[in-house]
Amino acid sequence: MSDKKGGVTVQKQRILCFVIAAAIIAGVGGWTIWRQVQQKKSAIGIAEISVDGEVLYTYDLGKTYAVPERIFIPEGTEDNVIEIGTGYVQMVSASCPDHLCVKTGQISKPGESIICLPHRVMITIVERGTGNADAIDAQT
C-alpha cells in the first residue's frame, strides 16, 4: 500500500490540515479578544457630576489619567472630594454624617451613580453620546 496520494504524502496532508485548523482557531480567538476589548471600551461611560441638579463637570472615563484628578465641591462649611481616574470615579471624602457616598466606592458603568443627599451632589455614569456629555472633559 502506498502512502502517496497524487504526489502528496498522507503525513504532509495531516500537517497541512493541522496548519489550516490552527490558523482558523487563531483567527477566531483573535477576533473574539478584539470584540471583547471593543465592548469594554464602549462600556466605559462618561461621568457627569452635578450639584443641585445642574451638571458642573463631565469626564470621559475612557481617558488615561497618569495621576487621578480630584475635584473639591464646597457646600458652605462642608465639602465633597471626588476622584477621577482611568476607568473610574469615586467619592473620596465627604463631610456628611453617614458617608454612604464614600462607601459606594468606584463606579464606571453606565447607569451607576453615587449620591450625597445632604450636599445634593450626584455622580452619574452615562453612555457615550447621551446625557449632557457634549463637552467631554470640560470643566465649567
Tab-separated table of C-alpha atoms in Angstrom:
chain	number	residue	atom	x	y	z
A	1	MET	CA	0.000	0.000	0.000
A	2	SER	CA	1.384	3.413	-0.963
A	3	ASP	CA	1.281	6.425	1.356
A	4	LYS	CA	1.277	8.829	-1.561
A	5	LYS	CA	-1.892	10.367	-2.934
A	6	GLY	CA	-1.325	12.307	-6.112
A	7	GLY	CA	2.222	13.224	-5.156
A	8	VAL	CA	1.399	14.387	-1.596
A	9	THR	CA	2.113	12.039	1.274
A	10	VAL	CA	-0.502	11.348	3.935
A	11	GLN	CA	1.826	12.879	6.520
A	12	LYS	CA	2.026	16.131	4.522
A	13	GLN	CA	-1.775	16.178	4.241
A	14	ARG	CA	-2.088	15.812	8.005
A	15	ILE	CA	0.399	18.618	8.587
A	16	LEU	CA	-1.470	20.838	6.121
A	17	CYS	CA	-4.807	20.096	7.842
A	18	PHE	CA	-3.241	20.863	11.228
A	19	VAL	CA	-1.831	24.185	9.978
A	20	ILE	CA	-5.186	25.190	8.482
A	21	ALA	CA	-7.055	24.225	11.682
A	22	ALA	CA	-4.534	26.148	13.818
A	23	ALA	CA	-4.906	29.233	11.592
A	24	ILE	CA	-8.707	29.090	11.885
A	25	ILE	CA	-8.551	28.685	15.669
A	26	ALA	CA	-6.055	31.565	15.977
A	27	GLY	CA	-8.238	33.784	13.774
A	28	VAL	CA	-11.405	33.061	15.730
A	29	GLY	CA	-9.538	33.540	19.029
A	30	GLY	CA	-8.050	36.848	17.890
A	31	TRP	CA	-11.416	38.100	16.672
A	32	THR	CA	-13.048	37.140	19.989
A	33	ILE	CA	-10.413	39.000	22.006
A	34	TRP	CA	-10.727	42.052	19.744
A	35	ARG	CA	-14.541	42.084	20.213
A	36	GLN	CA	-14.207	41.886	23.998
A	37	VAL	CA	-11.764	44.798	24.044
A	38	GLN	CA	-14.108	46.873	21.871
A	39	GLN	CA	-17.085	46.057	24.101
A	40	LYS	CA	-15.134	47.037	27.221
A	41	LYS	CA	-14.181	50.342	25.614
A	42	SER	CA	-17.788	51.131	24.786
A	43	ALA	CA	-18.950	50.009	28.249
A	44	ILE	CA	-16.863	52.719	29.864
A	45	GLY	CA	-19.063	55.773	30.109
A	46	ILE	CA	-18.994	59.449	30.832
A	47	ALA	CA	-19.102	60.694	34.439
A	48	GLU	CA	-21.467	63.602	34.986
A	49	ILE	CA	-21.002	65.445	38.270
A	50	SER	CA	-23.915	67.622	39.280
A	51	VAL	CA	-24.841	69.771	42.261
A	52	ASP	CA	-28.475	70.767	42.843
A	53	GLY	CA	-29.379	69.033	39.557
A	54	GLU	CA	-27.022	71.170	37.463
A	55	VAL	CA	-24.219	69.311	35.667
A	56	LEU	CA	-20.978	71.095	36.530
A	57	TYR	CA	-18.390	68.635	35.188
A	58	THR	CA	-18.203	65.807	32.668
A	59	TYR	CA	-15.277	63.391	32.444
A	60	ASP	CA	-14.520	60.690	29.907
A	61	LEU	CA	-13.698	57.586	31.944
A	62	GLY	CA	-12.069	56.058	28.863
A	63	LYS	CA	-9.296	58.642	29.078
A	64	THR	CA	-5.985	57.607	30.609
A	65	TYR	CA	-5.086	59.633	33.685
A	66	ALA	CA	-1.420	59.410	34.690
A	67	VAL	CA	-2.427	60.753	38.095
A	68	PRO	CA	-6.056	60.690	39.253
A	69	GLU	CA	-7.734	64.105	39.239
A	70	ARG	CA	-9.528	65.402	42.317
A	71	ILE	CA	-12.435	67.809	42.413
A	72	PHE	CA	-13.387	69.701	45.571
A	73	ILE	CA	-17.046	70.614	45.817
A	74	PRO	CA	-17.685	73.027	48.677
A	75	GLU	CA	-21.103	73.195	50.340
A	76	GLY	CA	-20.961	76.015	52.883
A	77	THR	CA	-18.525	74.825	55.542
A	78	GLU	CA	-18.846	71.234	54.265
A	79	ASP	CA	-17.232	69.633	51.229
A	80	ASN	CA	-17.040	66.584	48.988
A	81	VAL	CA	-13.903	65.336	47.257
A	82	ILE	CA	-14.308	63.367	44.042
A	83	GLU	CA	-11.523	61.408	42.362
A	84	ILE	CA	-11.490	60.644	38.642
A	85	GLY	CA	-9.038	58.047	37.402
A	86	THR	CA	-8.589	55.818	34.391
A	87	GLY	CA	-11.883	53.976	34.041
A	88	TYR	CA	-13.496	55.032	37.329
A	89	VAL	CA	-14.848	57.811	39.502
A	90	GLN	CA	-15.385	57.758	43.266
A	91	MET	CA	-16.241	59.973	46.198
A	92	VAL	CA	-13.042	60.012	48.253
A	93	SER	CA	-14.314	62.029	51.182
A	94	ALA	CA	-17.391	63.860	52.317
A	95	SER	CA	-18.307	65.755	55.437
A	96	CYS	CA	-21.846	64.340	55.536
A	97	PRO	CA	-22.833	62.337	58.641
A	98	ASP	CA	-23.351	58.870	57.111
A	99	HIS	CA	-20.639	58.742	54.387
A	100	LEU	CA	-22.796	56.482	52.208
A	101	CYS	CA	-21.463	58.253	49.142
A	102	VAL	CA	-17.881	57.393	50.103
A	103	LYS	CA	-18.815	53.789	50.950
A	104	THR	CA	-20.246	53.323	47.448
A	105	GLY	CA	-16.688	53.028	46.118
A	106	GLN	CA	-15.644	53.241	42.494
A	107	ILE	CA	-18.166	53.312	39.675
A	108	SER	CA	-17.556	53.086	35.944
A	109	LYS	CA	-20.519	51.569	34.065
A	110	PRO	CA	-23.452	53.428	32.539
A	111	GLY	CA	-26.380	53.510	34.947
A	112	GLU	CA	-24.268	53.538	38.112
A	113	SER	CA	-24.370	56.546	40.429
A	114	ILE	CA	-23.079	57.988	43.677
A	115	ILE	CA	-25.346	60.359	45.563
A	116	CYS	CA	-24.626	62.559	48.572
A	117	LEU	CA	-28.077	63.699	49.656
A	118	PRO	CA	-27.028	66.156	52.382
A	119	HIS	CA	-24.850	68.089	49.918
A	120	ARG	CA	-27.025	67.469	46.831
A	121	VAL	CA	-24.057	66.079	44.877
A	122	MET	CA	-24.666	63.385	42.292
A	123	ILE	CA	-22.223	61.471	40.108
A	124	THR	CA	-23.877	59.558	37.288
A	125	ILE	CA	-22.280	57.405	34.615
A	126	VAL	CA	-23.987	57.852	31.253
A	127	GLU	CA	-23.363	56.103	27.946
A	128	ARG	CA	-21.300	57.861	25.337
A	129	GLY	CA	-23.414	60.091	23.143
A	130	THR	CA	-26.206	60.557	25.712
A	131	GLY	CA	-26.979	62.975	28.501
A	132	ASN	CA	-25.069	66.208	28.908
A	133	ALA	CA	-21.768	64.704	27.825
A	134	ASP	CA	-21.372	67.047	24.835
A	135	ALA	CA	-18.414	68.841	26.418
A	136	ILE	CA	-16.448	65.802	27.471
A	137	ASP	CA	-13.672	66.528	29.929
A	138	ALA	CA	-14.665	70.169	30.065
A	139	GLN	CA	-14.817	71.845	33.414
A	140	THR	CA	-17.338	74.620	33.526
